[in-house]
Short mmCIF file of C-alpha atoms and ligand atoms in Angstrom, two decimals:
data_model
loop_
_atom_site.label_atom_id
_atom_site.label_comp_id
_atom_site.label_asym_id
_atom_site.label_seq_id
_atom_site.Cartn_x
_atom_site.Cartn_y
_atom_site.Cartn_z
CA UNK I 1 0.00 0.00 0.00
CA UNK I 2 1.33 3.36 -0.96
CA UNK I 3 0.12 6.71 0.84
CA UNK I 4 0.47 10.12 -0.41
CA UNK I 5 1.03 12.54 2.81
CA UNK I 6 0.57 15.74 2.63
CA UNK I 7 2.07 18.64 6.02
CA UNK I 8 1.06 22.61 5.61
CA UNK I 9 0.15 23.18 9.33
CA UNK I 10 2.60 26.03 9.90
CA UNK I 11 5.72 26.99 7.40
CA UNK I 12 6.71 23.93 5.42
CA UNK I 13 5.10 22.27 2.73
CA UNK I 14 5.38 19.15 2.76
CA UNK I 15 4.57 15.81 0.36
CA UNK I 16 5.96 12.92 0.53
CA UNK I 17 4.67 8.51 -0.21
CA UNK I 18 4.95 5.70 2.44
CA UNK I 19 5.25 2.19 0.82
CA UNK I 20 4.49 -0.18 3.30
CA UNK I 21 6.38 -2.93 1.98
CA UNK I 22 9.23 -0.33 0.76
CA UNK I 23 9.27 2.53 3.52
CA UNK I 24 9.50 6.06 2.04
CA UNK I 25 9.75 6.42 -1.60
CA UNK I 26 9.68 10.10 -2.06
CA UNK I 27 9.68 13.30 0.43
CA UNK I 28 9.54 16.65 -0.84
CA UNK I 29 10.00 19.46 1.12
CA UNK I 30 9.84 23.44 0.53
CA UNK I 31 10.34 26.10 3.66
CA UNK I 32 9.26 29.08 3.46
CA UNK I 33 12.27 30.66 5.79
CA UNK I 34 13.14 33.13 3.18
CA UNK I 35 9.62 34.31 2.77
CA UNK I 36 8.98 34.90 6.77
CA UNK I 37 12.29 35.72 7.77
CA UNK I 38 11.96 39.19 7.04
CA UNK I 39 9.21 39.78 9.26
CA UNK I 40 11.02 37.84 12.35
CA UNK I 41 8.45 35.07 12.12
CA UNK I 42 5.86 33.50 10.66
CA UNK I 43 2.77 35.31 8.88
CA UNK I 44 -0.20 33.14 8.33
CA UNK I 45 -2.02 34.69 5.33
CA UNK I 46 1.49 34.66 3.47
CA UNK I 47 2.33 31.15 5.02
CA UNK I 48 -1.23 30.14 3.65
CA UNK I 49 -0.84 31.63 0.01
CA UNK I 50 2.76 29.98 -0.22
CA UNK I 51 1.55 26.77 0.52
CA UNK I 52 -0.90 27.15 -2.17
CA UNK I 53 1.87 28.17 -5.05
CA UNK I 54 4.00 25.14 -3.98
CA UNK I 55 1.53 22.20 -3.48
CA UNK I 56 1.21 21.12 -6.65
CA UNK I 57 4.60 21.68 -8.06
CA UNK I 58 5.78 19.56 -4.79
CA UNK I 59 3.19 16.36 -5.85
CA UNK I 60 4.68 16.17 -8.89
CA UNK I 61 7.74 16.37 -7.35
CA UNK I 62 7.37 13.83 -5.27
CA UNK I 63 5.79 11.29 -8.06
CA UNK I 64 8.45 11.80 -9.74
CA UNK I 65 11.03 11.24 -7.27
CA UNK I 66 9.10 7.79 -6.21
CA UNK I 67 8.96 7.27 -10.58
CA UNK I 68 5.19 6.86 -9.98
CA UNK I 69 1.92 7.78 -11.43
CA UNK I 70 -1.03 8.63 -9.95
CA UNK I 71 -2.71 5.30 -9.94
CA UNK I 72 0.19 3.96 -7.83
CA UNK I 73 -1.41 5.87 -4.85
CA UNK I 74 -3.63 3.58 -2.71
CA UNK I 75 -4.76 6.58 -0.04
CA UNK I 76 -4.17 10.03 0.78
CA UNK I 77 -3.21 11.79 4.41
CA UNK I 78 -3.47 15.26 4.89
CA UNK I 79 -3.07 17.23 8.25
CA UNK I 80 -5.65 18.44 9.84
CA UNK I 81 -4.96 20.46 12.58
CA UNK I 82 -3.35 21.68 15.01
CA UNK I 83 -2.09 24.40 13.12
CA UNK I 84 -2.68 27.78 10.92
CA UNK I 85 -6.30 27.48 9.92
CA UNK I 86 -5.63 29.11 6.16
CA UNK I 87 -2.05 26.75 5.98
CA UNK I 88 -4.17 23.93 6.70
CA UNK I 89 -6.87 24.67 4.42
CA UNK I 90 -4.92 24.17 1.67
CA UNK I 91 -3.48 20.92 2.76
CA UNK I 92 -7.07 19.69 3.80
CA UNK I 93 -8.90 21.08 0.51
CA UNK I 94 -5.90 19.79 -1.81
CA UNK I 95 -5.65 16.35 -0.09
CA UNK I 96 -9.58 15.37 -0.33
CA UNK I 97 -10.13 16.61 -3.73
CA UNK I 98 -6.98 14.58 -4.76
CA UNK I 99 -8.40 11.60 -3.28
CA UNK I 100 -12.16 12.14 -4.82
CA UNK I 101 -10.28 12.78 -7.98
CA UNK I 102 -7.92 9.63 -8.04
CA UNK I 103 -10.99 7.52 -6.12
CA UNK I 104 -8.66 6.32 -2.93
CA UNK I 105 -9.49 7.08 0.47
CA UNK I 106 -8.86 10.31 2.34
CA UNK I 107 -8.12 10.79 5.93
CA UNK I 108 -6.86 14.02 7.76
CA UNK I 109 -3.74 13.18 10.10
CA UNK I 110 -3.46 14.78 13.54
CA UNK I 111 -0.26 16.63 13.57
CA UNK I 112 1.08 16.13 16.91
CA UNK I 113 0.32 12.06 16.24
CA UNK I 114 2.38 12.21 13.17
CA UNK I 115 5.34 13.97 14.94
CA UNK I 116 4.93 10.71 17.49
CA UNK I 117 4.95 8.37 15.05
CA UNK I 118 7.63 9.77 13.25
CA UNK I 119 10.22 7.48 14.89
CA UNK I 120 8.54 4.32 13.45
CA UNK I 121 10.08 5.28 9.89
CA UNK I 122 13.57 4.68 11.48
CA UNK I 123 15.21 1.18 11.76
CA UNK I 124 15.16 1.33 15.26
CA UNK I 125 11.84 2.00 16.68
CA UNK I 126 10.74 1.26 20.46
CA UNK I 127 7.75 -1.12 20.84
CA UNK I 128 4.71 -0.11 22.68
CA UNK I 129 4.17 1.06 25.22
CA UNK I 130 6.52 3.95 25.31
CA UNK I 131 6.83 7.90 26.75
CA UNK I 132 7.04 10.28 24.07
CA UNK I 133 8.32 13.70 24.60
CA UNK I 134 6.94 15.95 22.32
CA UNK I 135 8.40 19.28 22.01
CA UNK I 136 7.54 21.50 18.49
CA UNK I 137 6.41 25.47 17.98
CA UNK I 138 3.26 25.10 19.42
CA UNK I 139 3.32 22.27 21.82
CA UNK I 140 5.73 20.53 24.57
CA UNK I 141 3.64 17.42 26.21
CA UNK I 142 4.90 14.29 28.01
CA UNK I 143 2.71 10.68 26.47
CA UNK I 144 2.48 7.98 27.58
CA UNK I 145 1.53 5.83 24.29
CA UNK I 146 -0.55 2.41 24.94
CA UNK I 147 -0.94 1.81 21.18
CA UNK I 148 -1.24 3.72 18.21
CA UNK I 149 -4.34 6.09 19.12
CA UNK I 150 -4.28 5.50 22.74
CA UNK I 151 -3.05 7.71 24.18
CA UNK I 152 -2.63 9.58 28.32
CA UNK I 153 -0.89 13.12 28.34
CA UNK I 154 0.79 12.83 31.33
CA UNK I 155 2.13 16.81 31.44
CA UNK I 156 2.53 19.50 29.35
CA UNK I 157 3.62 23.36 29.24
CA UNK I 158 1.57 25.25 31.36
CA UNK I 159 2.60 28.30 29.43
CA UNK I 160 5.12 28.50 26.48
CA UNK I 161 5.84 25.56 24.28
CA UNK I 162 9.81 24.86 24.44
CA UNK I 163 10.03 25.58 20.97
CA UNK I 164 8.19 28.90 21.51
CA UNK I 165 10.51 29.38 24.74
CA UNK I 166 13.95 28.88 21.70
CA UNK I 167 12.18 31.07 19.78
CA UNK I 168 11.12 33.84 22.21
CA UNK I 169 14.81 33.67 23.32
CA UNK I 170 16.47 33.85 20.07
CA UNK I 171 14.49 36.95 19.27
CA UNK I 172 15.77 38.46 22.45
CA UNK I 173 19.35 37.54 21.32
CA UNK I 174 18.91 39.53 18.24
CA UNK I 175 18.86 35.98 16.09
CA UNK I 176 15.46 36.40 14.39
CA UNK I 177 13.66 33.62 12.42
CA UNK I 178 13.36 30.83 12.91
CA UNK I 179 15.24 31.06 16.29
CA UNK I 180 15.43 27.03 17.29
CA UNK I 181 18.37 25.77 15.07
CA UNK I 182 20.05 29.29 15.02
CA UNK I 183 20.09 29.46 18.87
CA UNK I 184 21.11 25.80 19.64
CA UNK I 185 24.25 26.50 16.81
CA UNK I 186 25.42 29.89 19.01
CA UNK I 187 24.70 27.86 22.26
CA UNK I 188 27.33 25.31 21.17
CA UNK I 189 29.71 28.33 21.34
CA UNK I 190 28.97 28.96 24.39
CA UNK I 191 30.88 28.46 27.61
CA UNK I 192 29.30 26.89 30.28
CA UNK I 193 28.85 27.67 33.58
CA UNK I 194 28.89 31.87 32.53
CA UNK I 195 25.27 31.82 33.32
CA UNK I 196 22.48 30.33 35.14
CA UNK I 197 18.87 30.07 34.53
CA UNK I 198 16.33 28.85 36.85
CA UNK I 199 14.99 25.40 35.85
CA UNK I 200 11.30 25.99 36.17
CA UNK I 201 8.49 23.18 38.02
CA UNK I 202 11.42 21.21 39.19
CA UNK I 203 10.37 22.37 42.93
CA UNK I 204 6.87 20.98 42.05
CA UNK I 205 5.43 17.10 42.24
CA UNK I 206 4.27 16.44 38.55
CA UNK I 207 4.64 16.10 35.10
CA UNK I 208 3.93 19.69 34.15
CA UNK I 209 6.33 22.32 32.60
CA UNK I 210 6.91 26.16 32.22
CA UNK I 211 9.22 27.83 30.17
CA UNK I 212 7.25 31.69 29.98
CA UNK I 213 9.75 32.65 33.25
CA UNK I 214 12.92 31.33 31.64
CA UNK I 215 12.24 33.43 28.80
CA UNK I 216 12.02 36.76 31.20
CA UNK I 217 15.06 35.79 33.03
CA UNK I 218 16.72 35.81 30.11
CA UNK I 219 15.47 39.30 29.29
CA UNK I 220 16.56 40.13 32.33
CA UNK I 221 20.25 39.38 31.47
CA UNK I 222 20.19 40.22 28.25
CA UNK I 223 19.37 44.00 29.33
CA UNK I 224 22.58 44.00 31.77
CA UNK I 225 24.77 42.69 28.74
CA UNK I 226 27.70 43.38 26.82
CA UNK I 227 26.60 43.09 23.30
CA UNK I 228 29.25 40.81 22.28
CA UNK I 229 29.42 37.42 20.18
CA UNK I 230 30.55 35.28 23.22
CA UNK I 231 28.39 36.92 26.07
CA UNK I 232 25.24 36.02 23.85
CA UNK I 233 27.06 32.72 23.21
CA UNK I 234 27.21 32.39 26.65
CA UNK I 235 23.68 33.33 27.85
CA UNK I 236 22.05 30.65 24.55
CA UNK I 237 24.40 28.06 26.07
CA UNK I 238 23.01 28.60 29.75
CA UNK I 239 19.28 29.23 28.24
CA UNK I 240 19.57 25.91 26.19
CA UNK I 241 21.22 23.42 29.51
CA UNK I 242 17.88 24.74 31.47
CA UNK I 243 15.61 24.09 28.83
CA UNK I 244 17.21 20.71 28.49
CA UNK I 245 17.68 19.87 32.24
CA UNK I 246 14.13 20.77 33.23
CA UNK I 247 13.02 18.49 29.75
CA UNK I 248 15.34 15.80 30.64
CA UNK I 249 14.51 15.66 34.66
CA UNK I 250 10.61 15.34 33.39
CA UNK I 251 11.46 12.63 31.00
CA UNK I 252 12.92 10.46 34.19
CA UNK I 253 10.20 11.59 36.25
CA UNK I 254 7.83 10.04 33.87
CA UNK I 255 9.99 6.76 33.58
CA UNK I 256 9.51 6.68 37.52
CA UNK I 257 6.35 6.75 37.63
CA UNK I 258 5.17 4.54 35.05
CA UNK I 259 7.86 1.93 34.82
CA UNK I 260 7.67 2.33 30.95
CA UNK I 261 11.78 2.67 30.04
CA UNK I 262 11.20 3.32 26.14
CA UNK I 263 11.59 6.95 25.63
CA UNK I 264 10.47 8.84 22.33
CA UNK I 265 11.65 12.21 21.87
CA UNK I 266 9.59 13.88 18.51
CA UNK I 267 8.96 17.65 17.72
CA UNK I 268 11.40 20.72 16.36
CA UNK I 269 13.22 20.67 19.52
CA UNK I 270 14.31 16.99 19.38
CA UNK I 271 16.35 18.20 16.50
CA UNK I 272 18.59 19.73 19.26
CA UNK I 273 21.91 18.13 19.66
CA UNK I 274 22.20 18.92 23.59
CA UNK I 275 18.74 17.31 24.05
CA UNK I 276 19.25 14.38 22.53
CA UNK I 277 22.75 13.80 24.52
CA UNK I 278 21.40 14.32 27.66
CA UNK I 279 18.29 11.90 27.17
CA UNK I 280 20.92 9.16 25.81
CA UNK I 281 22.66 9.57 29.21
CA UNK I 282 19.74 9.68 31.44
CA UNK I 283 17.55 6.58 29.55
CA UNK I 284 21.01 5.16 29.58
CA UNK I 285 21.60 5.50 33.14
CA UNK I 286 17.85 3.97 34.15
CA UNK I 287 18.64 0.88 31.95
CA UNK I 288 15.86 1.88 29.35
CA UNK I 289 16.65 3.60 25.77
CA UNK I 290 15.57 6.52 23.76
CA UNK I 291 14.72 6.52 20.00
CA UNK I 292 14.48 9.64 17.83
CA UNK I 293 13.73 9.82 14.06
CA UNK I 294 16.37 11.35 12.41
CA UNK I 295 16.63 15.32 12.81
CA UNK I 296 15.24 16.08 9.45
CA UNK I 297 11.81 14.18 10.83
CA UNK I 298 12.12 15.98 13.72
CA UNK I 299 10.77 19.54 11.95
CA UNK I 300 7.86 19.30 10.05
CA UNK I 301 7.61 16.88 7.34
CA UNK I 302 5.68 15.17 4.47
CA UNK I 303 6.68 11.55 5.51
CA UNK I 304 5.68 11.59 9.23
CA UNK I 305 2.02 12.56 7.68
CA UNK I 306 2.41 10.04 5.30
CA UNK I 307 3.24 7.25 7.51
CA UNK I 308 0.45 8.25 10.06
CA UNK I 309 -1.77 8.25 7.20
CA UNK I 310 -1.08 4.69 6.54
CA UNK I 311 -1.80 3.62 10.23
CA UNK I 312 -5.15 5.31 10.48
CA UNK I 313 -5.85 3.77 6.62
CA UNK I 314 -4.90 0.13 7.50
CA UNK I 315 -7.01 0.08 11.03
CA UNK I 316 -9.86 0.90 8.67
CA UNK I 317 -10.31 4.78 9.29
CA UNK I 318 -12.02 6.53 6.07
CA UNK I 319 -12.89 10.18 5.95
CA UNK I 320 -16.07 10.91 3.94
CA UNK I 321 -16.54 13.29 1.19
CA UNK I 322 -16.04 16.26 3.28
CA UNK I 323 -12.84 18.23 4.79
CA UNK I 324 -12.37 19.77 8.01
CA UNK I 325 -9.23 21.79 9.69
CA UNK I 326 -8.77 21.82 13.50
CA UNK I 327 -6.35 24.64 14.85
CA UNK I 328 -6.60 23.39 17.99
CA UNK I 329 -7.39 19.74 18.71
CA UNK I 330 -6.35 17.75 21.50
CA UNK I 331 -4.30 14.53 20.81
CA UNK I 332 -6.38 12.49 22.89
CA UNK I 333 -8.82 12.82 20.79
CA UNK I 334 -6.75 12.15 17.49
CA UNK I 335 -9.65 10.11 15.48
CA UNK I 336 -12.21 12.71 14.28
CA UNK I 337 -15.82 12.12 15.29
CA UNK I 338 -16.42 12.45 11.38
CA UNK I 339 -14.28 9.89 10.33
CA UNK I 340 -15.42 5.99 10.36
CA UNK I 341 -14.26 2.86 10.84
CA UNK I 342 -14.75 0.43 8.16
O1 KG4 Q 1 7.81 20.41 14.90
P1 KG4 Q 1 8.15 21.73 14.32
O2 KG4 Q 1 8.99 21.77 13.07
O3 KG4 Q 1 6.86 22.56 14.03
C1 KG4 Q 1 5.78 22.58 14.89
O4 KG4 Q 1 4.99 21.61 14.86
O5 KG4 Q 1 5.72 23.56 15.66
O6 KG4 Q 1 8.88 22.54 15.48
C2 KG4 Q 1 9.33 23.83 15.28
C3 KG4 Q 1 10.01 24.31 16.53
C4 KG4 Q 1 10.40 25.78 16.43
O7 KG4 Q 1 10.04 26.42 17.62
C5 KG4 Q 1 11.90 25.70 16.26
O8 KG4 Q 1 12.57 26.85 16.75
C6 KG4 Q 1 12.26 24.46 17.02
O9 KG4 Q 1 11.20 23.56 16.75
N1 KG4 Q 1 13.53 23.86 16.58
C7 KG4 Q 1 14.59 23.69 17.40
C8 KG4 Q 1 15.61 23.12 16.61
N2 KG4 Q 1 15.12 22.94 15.34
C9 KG4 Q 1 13.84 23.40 15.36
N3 KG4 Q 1 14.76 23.98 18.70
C10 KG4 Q 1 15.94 23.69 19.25
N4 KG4 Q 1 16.96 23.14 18.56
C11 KG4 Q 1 16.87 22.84 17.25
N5 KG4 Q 1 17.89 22.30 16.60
ZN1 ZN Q 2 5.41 20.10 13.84
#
């Protein structure tokens, strides 16, 4: 079975085909960093109008990078939210009239799901049940995954997402858009022990995290400051070890408490070099292991939607011949009361 998966939640567009006897054929990608970077982050209505210029360009693209045509396709994913409501229009409108058009099923993909599931393109994937820390732009939530679909947050940022937190922070820094991968490459520069941040929640029984008061004490400093290469070197480098220690001490929090050893960490942020260290050591350390996909998985991508797609498809989910965006939808509730099982 092949599925055609389709991401335009926020600023990448996305296509790319899951062969499930093959794995990934094809996956097309196209950011729009140029575009937004001159307004220091991401516009929707231009985000949405891009996404509508590249989609079809980036399907044939992709057929032509799997040397397919269209009646290769068995089934179509889309995502459906959470997201930019316009960016996801396109992706949702786009998707469903594809599949109409080509007659294969359609189903919309939850976004946060796919980022989970990610991992199970790589060769080593953790068997269930597993934590899964997920940490993008617009989310940073601790799961503990039963199955596919079943799913118990067990915490999640009571305020910024960490990805918003890198973000936040590299704006502050003078580093613009998109701040993540541009701080994390300064913080490697960085000397440690120069600074230190507070470690939010750490004081506090739970699962929970906060990163709105890292970002001020970071202000804070940043006011005081030398404007010099290695002094903002030096604050990213402190600003990234808290993010990552208060991440990290969560994570074996959550192993604690449920016993479950198999760590997942999935989302922008897992793309971060420091992270992914420091959960090696800790998993490591309390005999259990992590698994990541591979960092270009980690940001948004075609494939992850593409692979989820083919989950939801084979359990028997079918969307019918209507579309729907969700910007906000939780993941426990990942299967749309819409869809139906066949
Ligand atoms: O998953 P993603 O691509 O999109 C969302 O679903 O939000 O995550 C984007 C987030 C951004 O906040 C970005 O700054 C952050 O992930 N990010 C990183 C890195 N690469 C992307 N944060 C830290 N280190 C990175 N290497
Ligand atoms: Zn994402």
């Amino acid at each position: 079975m092949r599925i055609l998966g389709i991401e335009t939640s926020c600023d990448e567009t996305g296509v790319a085909i899951y062969d499930s006897a093959k794995g990934l054929l094809a996956n097309q990608l196209h950011s729009q960093i140029p575009l937004h970077s001159q307004y220091g982050g991401v516009v929707p209505e231009l985000a949405s109008r891009d996404h509508i210029r590249r989609i079809s360009p980036l399907l044939s693209a992709t057929l032509k990078e799997a040397g397919l045509g269209p009646g290769a396709i068995d089934g179509i994913a889309y995502t459906a939210g959470p997201g930019l409501i316009g960016a996801l229009l396109v992706g949702a409108g786009f998707g469903r009239s594809l599949a109409y058009a080509w007659d294969v099923p359609a189903i919309g993909v939850h976004h946060m799901e796919a980022h989970l599931l990610a991992v199970m393109l790589e060769e080593k994937m953790p068997d269930y049940p597993f934590l899964a820390l997920l940490v993008s732009g617009g989310h940073t939530q601790l799961v503990e995954v039963k199955s596919v679909g079943d799913y118990l947050i067990l915490g999640e940022s009571l305020d910024d997402a960490a990805g918003e937190a890198f973000d936040k922070t590299a704006k502050l820094l003078g580093l613009g858009y998109p701040g993540g991968p541009r701080l994390s490459a300064l913080a490697e520069k960085g000397r440690a022990g120069k600074y230190v941040f507070p470690r939010p929640m750490l004081d506090k029984p739970g699962l929970n995290f906060s990163f709105s008061g890292l970002k001020t004490a970071v202000a804070l400093t940043v006011k005081e400051l030398e404007d010099d290469e290695q002094t903002r070197a030096d604050v990213a480098h402190a600003f990234v070890e808290a993010v990552v220690d208060s991440l990290t001490i969560k994570c074996e929090r959550a192993i604690k408490q449920t016993g479950i050893t198999r760590l997942v960490a999935a989302g922008g942020v897992s793309a971060n070099k420091q992270l992914r260290l420091k959960l090696r050591e800790m998993t490591a350390r309390r005999g259990g292991q992590v698994f990541y996909p591979r960092p270009e998985y980690c940001t948004d991508n075609g494939a992850m939607i593409a692979y989820a797609g083919y989950v939801k498809i084979t359990a028997g989910w079918r969307e019918p011949l209507q579309f729907a965006a969700y910007p906000r939808w939780p993941l426990t509730g990942s299967q749309r009361t819409s869809d139906v099982k066949t």
